[in-house]
Short mmCIF file of C-alpha atoms and ligand atoms in Angstrom, two decimals:
data_model
loop_
_atom_site.label_atom_id
_atom_site.label_comp_id
_atom_site.label_asym_id
_atom_site.label_seq_id
_atom_site.Cartn_x
_atom_site.Cartn_y
_atom_site.Cartn_z
CA MET N 1167 7.17 -22.83 41.41
CA GLU N 1168 8.39 -19.41 40.77
CA SER N 1169 8.37 -19.89 36.94
CA GLY N 1170 4.73 -20.71 37.30
CA ARG N 1171 4.07 -17.29 38.54
CA ALA N 1172 6.30 -15.60 35.84
CA ALA N 1173 4.12 -17.67 33.21
CA ARG N 1174 0.94 -16.33 34.35
CA PRO N 1175 1.11 -12.45 34.71
CA ALA N 1176 -2.67 -11.94 34.20
CA LEU N 1177 -3.06 -14.21 37.24
CA GLU N 1178 -1.31 -12.16 39.60
CA GLY N 1179 -3.31 -10.61 42.47
CA ARG N 1180 -6.62 -11.61 40.88
CA ARG N 1181 -9.57 -13.03 43.30
CA ILE N 1182 -10.65 -16.32 42.57
CA LEU N 1183 -13.69 -17.81 44.24
CA LEU N 1184 -13.39 -21.66 43.39
CA GLY N 1185 -16.61 -23.30 43.47
CA ILE N 1186 -16.19 -27.31 44.30
CA THR N 1187 -19.26 -29.30 43.61
CA GLY N 1188 -19.66 -33.04 43.95
CA SER N 1189 -18.05 -34.89 41.58
CA ILE N 1190 -14.92 -37.42 41.53
CA ALA N 1191 -13.21 -34.67 39.79
CA ALA N 1192 -13.13 -32.70 43.06
CA TYR N 1193 -9.95 -34.20 44.00
CA LYS N 1194 -8.34 -32.33 41.01
CA ALA N 1195 -9.62 -28.93 42.89
CA ALA N 1196 -6.62 -29.29 45.05
CA VAL N 1197 -3.93 -29.00 42.29
CA LEU N 1198 -5.90 -26.16 40.69
CA CYS N 1199 -6.08 -24.29 44.11
CA ARG N 1200 -2.28 -24.62 44.39
CA LEU N 1201 -1.63 -23.83 40.60
CA LEU N 1202 -3.59 -20.55 41.15
CA LYS N 1203 -1.87 -19.73 44.56
CA THR N 1204 1.61 -20.28 42.63
CA ALA N 1205 0.38 -17.97 39.77
CA GLY N 1206 0.06 -15.37 42.54
CA ALA N 1207 -3.78 -15.34 42.97
CA GLU N 1208 -5.89 -15.07 46.03
CA VAL N 1209 -8.20 -18.31 46.34
CA ARG N 1210 -11.15 -18.59 48.45
CA VAL N 1211 -13.27 -21.78 48.29
CA VAL N 1212 -16.95 -22.41 48.41
CA MET N 1213 -18.00 -26.28 48.18
CA THR N 1214 -21.37 -27.62 48.12
CA PRO N 1215 -22.49 -30.02 50.78
CA LEU N 1216 -21.97 -32.82 48.44
CA ALA N 1217 -18.72 -31.59 47.48
CA LYS N 1218 -17.23 -32.43 51.19
CA GLN N 1219 -17.62 -36.03 50.30
CA PHE N 1220 -15.11 -35.79 47.63
CA ILE N 1221 -12.32 -33.84 49.19
CA THR N 1222 -12.19 -32.65 52.54
CA PRO N 1223 -12.34 -28.39 53.53
CA LEU N 1224 -9.22 -29.28 55.66
CA THR N 1225 -7.13 -30.00 52.41
CA MET N 1226 -8.78 -27.06 50.50
CA ALA N 1227 -8.48 -24.92 53.48
CA THR N 1228 -4.98 -25.72 54.03
CA LEU N 1229 -4.05 -25.17 50.26
CA SER N 1230 -6.00 -21.89 49.57
CA LYS N 1231 -4.85 -20.26 53.26
CA ASN N 1232 -8.36 -19.57 53.75
CA PRO N 1233 -11.42 -21.15 55.66
CA ILE N 1234 -13.81 -22.84 53.61
CA LEU N 1235 -17.43 -21.99 53.06
CA VAL N 1236 -20.33 -24.28 52.65
CA GLU N 1237 -23.17 -23.32 54.62
CA PHE N 1238 -25.31 -20.13 54.85
CA PHE N 1239 -24.12 -19.67 58.30
CA ASP N 1240 -21.77 -21.44 60.67
CA PRO N 1241 -24.19 -23.66 63.00
CA GLU N 1242 -21.41 -23.11 66.10
CA ASN N 1243 -21.60 -19.55 66.26
CA GLY N 1244 -24.14 -18.17 63.88
CA ALA N 1245 -21.69 -16.34 61.73
CA TRP N 1246 -23.41 -15.40 58.24
CA ASN N 1247 -21.56 -16.33 55.25
CA SER N 1248 -22.61 -13.55 52.87
CA HIS N 1249 -23.05 -14.65 49.39
CA ILE N 1250 -23.37 -11.18 48.15
CA SER N 1251 -19.91 -10.24 49.75
CA LEU N 1252 -18.10 -13.17 48.27
CA GLY N 1253 -19.54 -12.22 44.77
CA GLU N 1254 -18.13 -8.79 45.32
CA TRP N 1255 -14.75 -9.87 46.53
CA ALA N 1256 -14.28 -12.37 43.66
CA ASP N 1257 -12.42 -11.03 40.22
CA CYS N 1258 -13.74 -14.38 38.90
CA LEU N 1259 -16.17 -17.06 40.27
CA LEU N 1260 -14.64 -20.40 38.78
CA ILE N 1261 -16.96 -23.64 39.29
CA ALA N 1262 -14.72 -26.83 39.19
CA PRO N 1263 -15.82 -29.21 38.88
CA ALA N 1264 -19.24 -28.39 37.72
CA THR N 1265 -21.48 -31.35 37.71
CA ALA N 1266 -24.71 -31.71 35.47
CA ASN N 1267 -26.65 -30.85 38.81
CA THR N 1268 -24.99 -27.81 39.21
CA LEU N 1269 -25.07 -26.82 35.77
CA ALA N 1270 -28.93 -27.30 35.69
CA LYS N 1271 -29.67 -25.27 38.95
CA MET N 1272 -27.58 -22.46 37.48
CA ARG N 1273 -29.72 -22.32 34.29
CA GLY N 1274 -32.74 -22.46 36.44
CA GLY N 1275 -31.85 -20.03 39.17
CA VAL N 1276 -32.23 -22.59 41.91
CA ALA N 1277 -30.39 -21.11 44.98
CA ASP N 1278 -30.25 -23.98 47.38
CA ASN N 1279 -26.82 -23.79 48.61
CA LEU N 1280 -24.08 -21.13 49.22
CA LEU N 1281 -22.36 -21.54 45.87
CA LEU N 1282 -25.62 -21.29 43.90
CA THR N 1283 -27.07 -17.84 45.69
CA THR N 1284 -23.13 -16.82 45.33
CA TYR N 1285 -23.38 -17.50 41.45
CA LEU N 1286 -26.70 -15.60 41.22
CA SER N 1287 -25.57 -12.49 43.06
CA ALA N 1288 -22.00 -12.35 41.51
CA ARG N 1289 -21.28 -9.75 39.09
CA CYS N 1290 -17.76 -10.87 38.13
CA PRO N 1291 -17.09 -13.30 34.87
CA VAL N 1292 -18.16 -16.75 35.82
CA VAL N 1293 -16.10 -19.94 34.45
CA VAL N 1294 -17.43 -23.45 34.67
CA ALA N 1295 -15.67 -26.58 34.06
CA PRO N 1296 -18.07 -29.52 33.82
CA ALA N 1297 -17.40 -32.92 34.71
CA MET N 1298 -19.69 -35.91 34.53
CA ASP N 1299 -19.97 -39.24 32.74
CA LEU N 1300 -19.98 -39.14 29.03
CA ASP N 1301 -23.86 -39.86 28.61
CA MET N 1302 -24.75 -37.15 31.14
CA TYR N 1303 -22.62 -34.84 29.18
CA ALA N 1304 -24.14 -35.52 25.95
CA HIS N 1305 -27.94 -35.64 27.06
CA ALA N 1306 -29.95 -32.90 25.42
CA ALA N 1307 -30.81 -31.43 28.71
CA THR N 1308 -26.93 -30.93 29.69
CA GLN N 1309 -26.36 -29.32 26.20
CA GLU N 1310 -29.18 -27.21 26.38
CA ASN N 1311 -27.98 -26.23 29.93
CA LEU N 1312 -24.69 -25.32 28.84
CA ARG N 1313 -25.82 -23.41 25.49
CA THR N 1314 -28.14 -21.21 27.68
CA LEU N 1315 -25.49 -20.45 30.29
CA ALA N 1316 -22.89 -19.83 27.43
CA GLY N 1317 -25.74 -17.22 26.04
CA ARG N 1318 -25.86 -15.44 29.31
CA GLY N 1319 -22.13 -14.98 29.29
CA VAL N 1320 -20.64 -18.12 31.32
CA GLU N 1321 -17.37 -19.17 29.95
CA ILE N 1322 -17.27 -22.88 29.70
CA VAL N 1323 -13.81 -24.90 29.72
CA GLU N 1324 -14.72 -27.81 27.70
CA PRO N 1325 -14.18 -31.32 29.47
CA ALA N 1326 -11.59 -33.57 27.61
CA ASP N 1327 -12.27 -37.04 26.02
CA GLY N 1328 -10.81 -39.74 27.97
CA GLU N 1329 -11.24 -42.64 30.85
CA LEU N 1330 -14.14 -41.64 33.22
CA ALA N 1331 -14.54 -42.40 36.65
CA SER N 1332 -17.36 -44.89 35.56
CA GLY N 1333 -14.73 -46.93 33.47
CA LEU N 1334 -16.31 -45.83 30.08
CA VAL N 1335 -14.27 -43.55 27.74
CA GLY N 1336 -15.70 -40.71 26.17
CA LYS N 1337 -16.16 -36.82 26.66
CA GLY N 1338 -16.77 -35.65 30.20
CA ARG N 1339 -13.60 -35.88 31.87
CA MET N 1340 -12.80 -32.27 33.84
CA ALA N 1341 -10.21 -30.45 32.02
CA GLU N 1342 -6.70 -30.44 33.67
CA PRO N 1343 -5.80 -28.08 35.97
CA GLU N 1344 -3.18 -26.75 33.75
CA GLU N 1345 -5.37 -26.26 31.21
CA ILE N 1346 -8.01 -24.47 33.65
CA VAL N 1347 -5.33 -21.90 34.63
CA ALA N 1348 -4.32 -21.30 31.31
CA PHE N 1349 -7.98 -20.56 30.17
CA LEU N 1350 -8.31 -18.26 33.09
CA ASP N 1351 -4.86 -16.54 32.18
CA ALA N 1352 -6.34 -16.01 28.69
CA LEU N 1353 -9.61 -14.81 30.13
CA PHE N 1354 -7.74 -11.89 32.13
CA SER N 1355 -5.31 -11.10 29.29
CA ARG N 1356 -8.54 -10.40 27.45
CA THR N 1357 -10.82 -8.81 29.72
CA GLY N 1358 -8.06 -7.45 32.21
CA LYS N 1359 -7.78 -4.66 30.05
CA LYS N 1360 -8.99 -1.16 30.97
CA LYS N 1361 -12.44 0.03 30.29
CA THR N 1362 -10.57 2.12 27.30
CA LEU N 1363 -13.79 2.32 25.45
CA GLN N 1364 -16.08 3.55 28.37
CA GLY N 1365 -18.46 6.11 27.08
CA LYS N 1366 -18.30 5.25 23.20
CA ARG N 1367 -21.12 3.40 20.90
CA PHE N 1368 -20.24 1.33 18.18
CA VAL N 1369 -22.63 -0.60 15.60
CA VAL N 1370 -21.15 -3.92 14.70
CA THR N 1371 -23.01 -5.73 11.68
CA ALA N 1372 -22.63 -9.60 11.65
CA GLY N 1373 -23.53 -12.81 10.09
CA ALA N 1374 -25.42 -13.49 6.89
CA THR N 1375 -28.34 -11.82 5.44
CA ILE N 1376 -31.32 -13.72 4.20
CA GLU N 1377 -33.34 -12.82 0.92
CA ALA N 1378 -36.74 -14.44 0.47
CA ILE N 1379 -37.33 -15.86 -2.74
CA ASP N 1380 -40.81 -17.29 -1.61
CA PRO N 1381 -42.60 -18.62 1.73
CA VAL N 1382 -40.14 -21.57 1.29
CA ARG N 1383 -36.55 -20.45 -0.34
CA TYR N 1384 -34.08 -18.31 0.29
CA ILE N 1385 -30.63 -17.10 -0.78
CA THR N 1386 -27.97 -16.68 1.69
CA ASN N 1387 -24.15 -17.13 2.24
CA HIS N 1388 -21.84 -19.43 4.33
CA SER N 1389 -21.34 -16.58 7.07
CA THR N 1390 -21.44 -17.73 10.59
CA GLY N 1391 -21.32 -14.64 12.31
CA LYS N 1392 -18.39 -15.61 14.59
CA MET N 1393 -15.85 -13.06 13.71
CA GLY N 1394 -18.51 -10.02 14.04
CA TYR N 1395 -19.84 -11.49 17.26
CA ALA N 1396 -16.05 -11.82 18.60
CA ILE N 1397 -15.69 -7.94 17.91
CA ALA N 1398 -18.82 -6.94 19.45
CA GLY N 1399 -17.71 -9.11 22.39
CA GLU N 1400 -14.39 -7.29 22.70
CA LEU N 1401 -15.90 -3.72 22.28
CA ALA N 1402 -18.24 -4.31 25.05
CA ARG N 1403 -15.13 -5.68 27.44
CA ARG N 1404 -13.74 -2.63 27.08
CA GLY N 1405 -16.62 -0.52 27.95
CA ALA N 1406 -18.31 0.22 24.97
CA GLU N 1407 -21.95 0.58 24.27
CA VAL N 1408 -22.42 -1.94 21.47
CA GLU N 1409 -25.62 -2.69 19.32
CA LEU N 1410 -24.84 -5.89 17.24
CA VAL N 1411 -27.00 -5.66 13.95
CA SER N 1412 -27.38 -9.47 13.47
CA GLY N 1413 -28.15 -11.70 10.52
CA ARG N 1414 -29.09 -15.29 11.17
CA THR N 1415 -26.37 -17.00 13.27
CA ALA N 1416 -26.48 -19.90 15.82
CA LEU N 1417 -24.35 -17.95 18.37
CA PRO N 1418 -25.19 -16.68 21.99
CA THR N 1419 -25.06 -12.89 22.35
CA PRO N 1420 -21.91 -11.79 23.82
CA ALA N 1421 -22.17 -10.33 27.43
CA GLY N 1422 -23.32 -6.80 27.79
CA VAL N 1423 -24.09 -6.48 24.03
CA THR N 1424 -27.28 -5.01 22.80
CA ARG N 1425 -28.35 -7.55 19.92
CA ARG N 1426 -30.72 -6.35 17.19
CA ASP N 1427 -31.39 -9.33 14.60
CA VAL N 1428 -32.49 -8.95 11.16
CA LEU N 1429 -33.27 -11.01 8.30
CA SER N 1430 -32.63 -9.41 4.79
CA ALA N 1431 -30.21 -6.75 3.62
CA ASP N 1432 -32.74 -3.85 3.70
CA GLU N 1433 -33.84 -4.83 7.20
CA MET N 1434 -29.92 -4.59 8.03
CA PHE N 1435 -29.74 -1.37 6.27
CA GLU N 1436 -32.48 0.35 8.21
CA ALA N 1437 -31.32 -0.98 11.82
CA ALA N 1438 -27.42 -0.41 10.99
CA ALA N 1439 -28.09 3.08 9.56
CA THR N 1440 -30.72 4.37 12.51
CA ALA N 1441 -27.82 2.75 14.99
CA PHE N 1442 -25.05 4.70 13.31
CA ASP N 1443 -26.83 7.78 13.86
CA LYS N 1444 -25.87 7.86 17.41
CA ALA N 1445 -22.78 5.94 17.30
CA ASP N 1446 -19.04 6.99 17.50
CA GLY N 1447 -18.23 4.21 15.02
CA ALA N 1448 -18.99 0.87 13.22
CA VAL N 1449 -17.54 -2.63 12.17
CA MET N 1450 -19.24 -3.92 9.11
CA CYS N 1451 -18.61 -7.65 9.47
CA ALA N 1452 -21.85 -8.77 7.99
CA ALA N 1453 -22.05 -10.82 4.96
CA VAL N 1454 -24.76 -8.82 3.45
CA ALA N 1455 -26.30 -10.10 -0.04
CA ASP N 1456 -25.26 -7.85 -2.88
CA TYR N 1457 -28.84 -9.26 -4.78
CA THR N 1458 -31.93 -9.99 -3.50
CA PRO N 1459 -34.99 -11.09 -5.74
CA ALA N 1460 -36.91 -8.43 -7.31
CA GLU N 1461 -40.09 -10.02 -6.46
CA VAL N 1462 -41.02 -12.32 -3.46
CA SER N 1463 -43.45 -14.64 -4.47
CA GLY N 1464 -46.45 -14.78 -1.99
CA THR N 1465 -46.82 -18.57 -2.75
CA LYS N 1466 -44.36 -21.10 -3.24
CA LEU N 1467 -43.24 -21.37 -6.92
CA LYS N 1468 -44.10 -24.35 -8.56
CA LYS N 1469 -41.50 -26.16 -11.10
CA GLY N 1470 -42.38 -26.08 -14.64
CA GLU N 1471 -40.80 -28.23 -17.52
CA GLY N 1472 -37.97 -25.48 -18.30
CA ASP N 1473 -35.17 -23.59 -16.41
CA LEU N 1474 -35.99 -20.69 -14.08
CA CYS N 1475 -34.34 -17.56 -14.33
CA LEU N 1476 -34.80 -15.35 -11.23
CA PRO N 1477 -34.71 -11.54 -11.55
CA LEU N 1478 -32.30 -10.16 -9.03
CA ARG N 1479 -31.89 -6.35 -8.08
CA ARG N 1480 -29.13 -4.89 -6.41
CA THR N 1481 -29.42 -4.13 -2.55
CA ARG N 1482 -28.32 -0.80 -0.93
CA ASP N 1483 -24.51 -1.00 0.46
CA ILE N 1484 -25.09 -0.38 3.94
CA ALA N 1485 -21.02 0.26 4.32
CA ALA N 1486 -20.97 2.88 1.29
CA HIS N 1487 -23.88 4.54 2.88
CA LEU N 1488 -22.42 5.14 6.80
CA GLY N 1489 -19.08 5.68 4.57
CA ALA N 1490 -20.73 8.81 3.05
CA ARG N 1491 -22.02 10.00 6.46
CA LYS N 1492 -19.54 9.23 8.75
CA GLY N 1493 -18.13 12.57 9.56
CA SER N 1494 -16.10 12.08 12.24
CA ARG N 1495 -17.01 8.81 13.22
CA MET N 1496 -14.65 5.85 12.91
CA LEU N 1497 -15.77 3.00 10.06
CA VAL N 1498 -14.18 -0.41 9.81
CA GLY N 1499 -14.74 -2.66 7.22
CA PHE N 1500 -14.16 -6.32 5.83
CA ALA N 1501 -13.17 -7.10 2.50
CA LEU N 1502 -13.66 -11.27 1.71
CA GLU N 1503 -11.63 -11.79 -1.53
CA THR N 1504 -10.43 -15.02 -3.55
CA ASP N 1505 -8.10 -12.89 -5.82
CA HIS N 1506 -6.30 -9.68 -6.58
CA GLU N 1507 -6.90 -9.50 -2.59
CA GLU N 1508 -4.62 -6.39 -1.65
CA ALA N 1509 -5.90 -4.02 -4.75
CA ASN N 1510 -9.41 -5.25 -4.05
CA ALA N 1511 -9.30 -4.50 -0.28
CA GLU N 1512 -7.50 -1.03 -1.01
CA ALA N 1513 -10.66 -0.24 -3.59
CA LYS N 1514 -12.94 -1.13 -0.83
CA LEU N 1515 -11.11 1.01 1.65
CA VAL N 1516 -11.37 4.47 -0.61
CA LYS N 1517 -15.00 3.59 -1.89
CA LYS N 1518 -16.86 3.12 1.24
CA ASN N 1519 -14.52 5.62 2.95
CA PHE N 1520 -13.44 3.22 5.84
CA ASP N 1521 -10.81 4.26 8.50
CA PHE N 1522 -9.38 0.50 7.45
CA VAL N 1523 -10.16 -2.54 5.98
CA VAL N 1524 -9.74 -6.08 7.35
CA LEU N 1525 -8.72 -8.08 4.58
CA ASN N 1526 -9.56 -11.96 4.51
CA SER N 1527 -8.14 -14.16 2.02
CA LEU N 1528 -10.24 -17.40 1.17
CA ARG N 1529 -7.02 -18.51 -0.32
CA ASP N 1530 -5.42 -18.91 3.31
CA ALA N 1531 -5.91 -22.15 5.21
CA GLY N 1532 -8.08 -21.39 8.51
CA ALA N 1533 -9.35 -18.17 7.33
CA GLY N 1534 -12.92 -17.18 6.66
CA PHE N 1535 -16.12 -18.56 7.03
CA ARG N 1536 -17.04 -21.23 9.71
CA GLY N 1537 -13.73 -22.14 11.74
CA ASP N 1538 -12.53 -20.44 14.71
CA THR N 1539 -9.29 -19.09 13.31
CA ASN N 1540 -8.87 -16.26 10.84
CA LYS N 1541 -6.04 -14.85 8.99
CA VAL N 1542 -6.44 -11.16 7.96
CA THR N 1543 -4.44 -8.09 7.08
CA LEU N 1544 -5.67 -5.00 8.39
CA ILE N 1545 -5.05 -1.95 5.68
CA ASP N 1546 -5.32 1.62 6.42
CA ARG N 1547 -4.35 4.55 4.18
CA THR N 1548 -0.79 4.28 4.85
CA ASN N 1549 0.15 1.05 6.66
CA ARG N 1550 -0.54 -2.64 6.01
CA GLU N 1551 -0.24 -4.90 8.90
CA GLU N 1552 -0.28 -8.81 8.05
CA LEU N 1553 -1.23 -10.95 11.12
CA PRO N 1554 -0.60 -14.63 11.64
CA LEU N 1555 -3.28 -17.25 11.92
CA MET N 1556 -4.79 -16.85 15.21
CA SER N 1557 -7.98 -17.46 16.88
CA LYS N 1558 -11.31 -15.08 15.68
CA ASN N 1559 -11.18 -14.03 19.32
CA ASP N 1560 -7.51 -12.67 19.16
CA VAL N 1561 -8.27 -11.55 15.75
CA ALA N 1562 -11.07 -9.24 17.50
CA VAL N 1563 -8.42 -8.03 19.98
CA ARG N 1564 -6.08 -6.78 17.11
CA ILE N 1565 -8.93 -5.08 15.44
CA VAL N 1566 -10.16 -3.09 18.71
CA ASP N 1567 -6.46 -2.65 19.37
CA LYS N 1568 -6.39 -0.72 16.15
CA ILE N 1569 -9.63 1.22 16.59
CA GLU N 1570 -8.44 2.63 19.98
CA THR N 1571 -4.93 3.67 18.31
CA LEU N 1572 -6.78 5.57 15.63
CA LEU N 1573 -9.08 7.01 18.03
CA ALA N 1574 -6.28 8.23 20.40
CA GLY N 1575 -4.47 9.58 17.44
CA ARG N 1576 -7.34 12.02 16.62
N1 CTP M 1426 -21.34 -4.41 3.15
C1 CTP M 1426 -22.20 -3.84 3.28
N2 CTP M 1426 -23.27 -3.94 2.49
C2 CTP M 1426 -23.63 -4.24 1.08
C3 CTP M 1426 -22.47 -5.21 0.89
C4 CTP M 1426 -21.13 -5.46 1.57
O1 CTP M 1426 -21.90 -3.24 4.36
N3 CTP M 1426 -24.79 -4.50 0.87
C5 CTP M 1426 -19.95 -4.26 3.90
C6 CTP M 1426 -19.36 -5.65 4.23
O2 CTP M 1426 -19.81 -5.84 5.74
C7 CTP M 1426 -17.71 -5.57 4.21
C8 CTP M 1426 -17.53 -4.64 3.17
O3 CTP M 1426 -19.08 -3.74 2.79
O4 CTP M 1426 -17.73 -4.77 5.25
C9 CTP M 1426 -17.33 -5.17 1.82
O5 CTP M 1426 -18.13 -6.69 1.58
P1 CTP M 1426 -17.94 -7.77 0.67
O6 CTP M 1426 -18.84 -8.20 0.61
O7 CTP M 1426 -16.43 -8.08 0.58
O8 CTP M 1426 -17.70 -6.49 -0.83
P2 CTP M 1426 -18.74 -5.69 -1.72
O9 CTP M 1426 -18.87 -4.49 -1.63
O10 CTP M 1426 -19.84 -6.60 -1.70
O11 CTP M 1426 -17.99 -6.22 -3.44
P3 CTP M 1426 -17.82 -7.38 -4.14
O12 CTP M 1426 -18.98 -8.52 -3.69
O13 CTP M 1426 -18.03 -7.04 -5.26
O14 CTP M 1426 -16.58 -8.03 -3.45
#
């Protein structure tokens, strides 16, 4: 068991408030609790009244070495279980298993049991591990609830595909306790960093711009915004004030980030330039259109007999504009290349006056648009650091680490 402790250093001494709801998967909460304790975490358990039908408070009290909380007060002696102090105590509220019912109530702000009131007043990170039948999980209502919760910063440990209590096979099975513990460990490794950027303000541009041709059509690109959103989230986790100037994406706003939605390259220019005035730095992650239709037709363009030539005019280069005025501010750029990658990236570093440039080669498998992974090289005036293929969240951690190092060296 000692090896478990050594393997999860980020969990050592963490205070985990484990919420258990009424699902057959509640039996796994016993193993989960034990693994968390073994990793050196302190665990307190809040159960919903229905959860007691699936696993006994005695089991959980014995494993967590703490009394179990279910009701707002103890009917025997009237002792009050304060949801506010529970929320304050916890470094993380982990709800595992989280039923469809509890997720819906969390979304709606319903406060009809101790666990839900604790959730509503908790300021710590909240992690849910959904567990339910495959159809309940796939239902639009559940999916919408999860998306909304994720948009508010709730972390979700995806359920697995497999055999369910109903005998059906599909997605809805709660993630295994080992996976949930690994998820928490990764979360604390990321978020456990000190608030090293407290007091700093950053602008991040992300996503694709949209250049209207007429009221129906537009020019855009494949950017999903994932990389920029991950960077904005990481900067905020380290205490920075972040203004995210975002082109169109389907992503939820990262916790602690102020988001400003824009459409065109021109709108992004104005928003980023204004935000940069008050900032200590900017990370230019957006895929900005270099050209936009010279004129936007007010009415839908009708097709003619022959081909159509659409005159395009150059947009303004936001990064170059900020680079020319940056003074002592930090400016980080991206270079997405398909050939002569390093030479092109180095040229952008100088031309746009970046402190460093993040080179993405579309020739690398797993890099660039859409996916959750990226493979990048960080290039400044003296060094180049080629990173292996990693998740976009981990790439964001490395980019923000480099920002910190450069700020510290000033
Ligand atoms: N960028 C910007 N404004 C633009 C174009 C690019 O802020 N109008 C920023 C991007 O966010 C990125 C960097 O400049 O940080 C490089 O973008 P990229 O598209 O790779 O290069 P371009 O300058 O557009 O050059 P090219 O298209 O010729 O490769």
